[in-house]
Coordinates of C-alpha atoms in Angstrom, one line a residue:
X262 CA 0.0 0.0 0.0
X263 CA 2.6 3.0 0.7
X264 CA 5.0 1.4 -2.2
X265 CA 1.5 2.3 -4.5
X266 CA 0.8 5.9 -2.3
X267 CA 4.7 6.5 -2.9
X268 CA 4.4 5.9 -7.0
X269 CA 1.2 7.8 -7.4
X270 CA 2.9 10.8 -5.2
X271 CA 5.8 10.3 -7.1
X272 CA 3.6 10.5 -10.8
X273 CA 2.2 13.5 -9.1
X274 CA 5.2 15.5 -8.6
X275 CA 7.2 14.8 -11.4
X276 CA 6.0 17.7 -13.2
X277 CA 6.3 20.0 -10.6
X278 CA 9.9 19.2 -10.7
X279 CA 10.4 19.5 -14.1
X280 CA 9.0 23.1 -14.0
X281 CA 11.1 24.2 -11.4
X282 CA 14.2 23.0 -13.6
X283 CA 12.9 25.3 -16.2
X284 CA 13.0 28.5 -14.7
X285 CA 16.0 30.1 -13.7
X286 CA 17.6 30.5 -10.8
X287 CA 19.0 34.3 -9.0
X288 CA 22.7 33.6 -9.2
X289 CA 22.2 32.4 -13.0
X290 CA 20.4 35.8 -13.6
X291 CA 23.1 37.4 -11.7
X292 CA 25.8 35.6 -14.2
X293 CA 23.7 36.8 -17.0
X294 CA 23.8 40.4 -16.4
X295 CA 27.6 40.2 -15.5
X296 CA 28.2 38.6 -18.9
X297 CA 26.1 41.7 -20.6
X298 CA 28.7 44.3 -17.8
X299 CA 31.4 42.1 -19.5
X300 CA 30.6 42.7 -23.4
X301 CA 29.8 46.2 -22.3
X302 CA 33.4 47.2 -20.6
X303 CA 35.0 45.3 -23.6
X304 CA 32.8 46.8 -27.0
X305 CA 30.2 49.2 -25.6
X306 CA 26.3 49.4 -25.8
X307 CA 26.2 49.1 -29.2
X308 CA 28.0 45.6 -28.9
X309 CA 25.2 44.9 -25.7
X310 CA 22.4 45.6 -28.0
X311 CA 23.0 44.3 -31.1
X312 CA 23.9 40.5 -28.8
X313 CA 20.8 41.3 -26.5
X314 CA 18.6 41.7 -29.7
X315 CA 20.0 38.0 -31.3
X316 CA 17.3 35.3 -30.8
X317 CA 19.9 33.1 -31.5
X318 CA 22.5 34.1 -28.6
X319 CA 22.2 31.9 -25.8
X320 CA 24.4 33.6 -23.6
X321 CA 21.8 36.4 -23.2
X322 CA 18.6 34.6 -23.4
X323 CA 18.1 31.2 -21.4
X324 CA 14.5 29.6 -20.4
X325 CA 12.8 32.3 -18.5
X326 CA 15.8 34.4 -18.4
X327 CA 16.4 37.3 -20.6
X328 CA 18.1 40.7 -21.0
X329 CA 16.7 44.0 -21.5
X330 CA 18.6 47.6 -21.5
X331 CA 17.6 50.6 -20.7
X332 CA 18.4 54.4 -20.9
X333 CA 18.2 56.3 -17.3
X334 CA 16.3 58.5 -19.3
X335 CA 13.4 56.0 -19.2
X336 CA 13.7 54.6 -23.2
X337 CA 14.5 51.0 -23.2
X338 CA 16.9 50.2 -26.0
X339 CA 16.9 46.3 -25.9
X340 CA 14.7 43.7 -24.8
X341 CA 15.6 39.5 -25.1
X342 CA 11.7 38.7 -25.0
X343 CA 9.5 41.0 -26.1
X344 CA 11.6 43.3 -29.0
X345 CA 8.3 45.6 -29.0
X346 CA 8.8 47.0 -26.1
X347 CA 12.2 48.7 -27.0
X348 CA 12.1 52.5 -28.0
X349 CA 9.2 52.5 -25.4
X350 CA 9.6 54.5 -22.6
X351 CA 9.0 52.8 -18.9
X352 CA 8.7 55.7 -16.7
X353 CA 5.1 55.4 -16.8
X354 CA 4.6 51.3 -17.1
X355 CA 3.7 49.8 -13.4
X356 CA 2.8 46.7 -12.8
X357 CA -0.7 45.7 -11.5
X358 CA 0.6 46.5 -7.5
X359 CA 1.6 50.2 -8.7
X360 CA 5.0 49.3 -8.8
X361 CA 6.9 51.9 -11.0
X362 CA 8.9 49.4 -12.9
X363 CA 11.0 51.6 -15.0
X364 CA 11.3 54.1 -12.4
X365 CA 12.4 51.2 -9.7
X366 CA 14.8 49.7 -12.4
X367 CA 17.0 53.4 -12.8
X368 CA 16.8 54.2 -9.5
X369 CA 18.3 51.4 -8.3
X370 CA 20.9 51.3 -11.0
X371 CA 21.7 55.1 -11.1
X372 CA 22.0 55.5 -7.0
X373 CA 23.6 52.0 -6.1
X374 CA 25.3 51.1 -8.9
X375 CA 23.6 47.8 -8.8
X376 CA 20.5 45.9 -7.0
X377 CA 17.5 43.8 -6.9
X378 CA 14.0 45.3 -7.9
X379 CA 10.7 43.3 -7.1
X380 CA 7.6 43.2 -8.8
X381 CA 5.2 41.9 -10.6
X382 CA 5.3 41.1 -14.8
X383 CA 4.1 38.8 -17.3
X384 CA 6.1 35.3 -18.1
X385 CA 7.1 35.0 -21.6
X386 CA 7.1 31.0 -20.9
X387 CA 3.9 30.6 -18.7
X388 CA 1.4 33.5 -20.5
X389 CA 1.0 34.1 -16.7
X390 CA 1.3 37.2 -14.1
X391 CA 4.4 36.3 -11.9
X392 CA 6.3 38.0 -9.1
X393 CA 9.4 39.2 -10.4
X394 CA 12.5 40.1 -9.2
X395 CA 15.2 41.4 -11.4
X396 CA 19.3 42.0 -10.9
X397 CA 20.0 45.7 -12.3
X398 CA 22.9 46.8 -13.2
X399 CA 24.3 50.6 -14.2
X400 CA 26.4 50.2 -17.6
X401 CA 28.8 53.3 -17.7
X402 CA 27.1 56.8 -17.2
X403 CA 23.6 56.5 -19.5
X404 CA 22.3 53.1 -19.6
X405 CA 21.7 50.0 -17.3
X406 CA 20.6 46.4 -17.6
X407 CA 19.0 43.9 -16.2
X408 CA 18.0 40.2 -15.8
X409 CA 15.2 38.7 -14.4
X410 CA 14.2 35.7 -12.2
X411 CA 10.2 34.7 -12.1
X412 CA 9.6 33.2 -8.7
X413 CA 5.7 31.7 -9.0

């Protein structure tokens, strides 16, 4: 009897597990975004968008983790998921707990150099509205980036 609980728990959670493997994890996200600080000290934003734009470069784009860029102005100038949104400007976008992402996202960049930002933002992967906290980093003395972990 528990050998037969124990497999039906076990065909049960399997797919949890698998989900969890899929999504990224903080210290990958941090990696990411130190790769994009790399490319940047080495070639410049030009080099970091023309990369962060690629579909086909894995090293800015895994799973549920992508890149986007921003000016501290507001424009964003690069985003690994959703290439619509870049030339927008974020100042004004909040998420659906009033959360002034764009805002959140320069602030933290252009006063610490670097930081976490919480809120909350649809999953490319899921179609959903997920909690979101993203690893923001300033790049030189106009722009910043950042990656991304969904935690739902």
């Amino acid at each position: 009897m528990l050998q037969k609980m124990m497999f039906v728990l076990a065909l049960v959670l399997a797919p949890l597990a698998g989900l969890a493997a899929e999504r990224g994890s903080a210290d990958e996200a941090a990696a990411m975004v130190e790769r994009v600080v790399t490319l940047f000290e080495a070639q410049g934003i030009e080099a970091v968008v023309a990369a962060v734009d690629d579909p086909s470069n894995t090293a800015f784009r895994d799973r549920d983790l992508y890149v986007i860029v921003g000016e501290l102005g507001g424009d964003l100038v690069a985003h690994g998921a959703n290439p619509a949104l870049v030339g927008k400007n974020l100042d004004g976008m909040k998420d659906s707990n009033g959360v002034m992402v764009g805002v959140e996202l320069q602030k933290t960049a252009r006063e610490d150099g670097a930081g976490w930002v919480d809120y909350v933002w649809p999953n490319p992967a899921t179609k959903k509205i997920e909690s979101k906290s993203t690893r923001v980093v300033r790049l030189g003395d106009s722009h910043y980036a950042g990656v991304g972990i969904y935690k739902d």
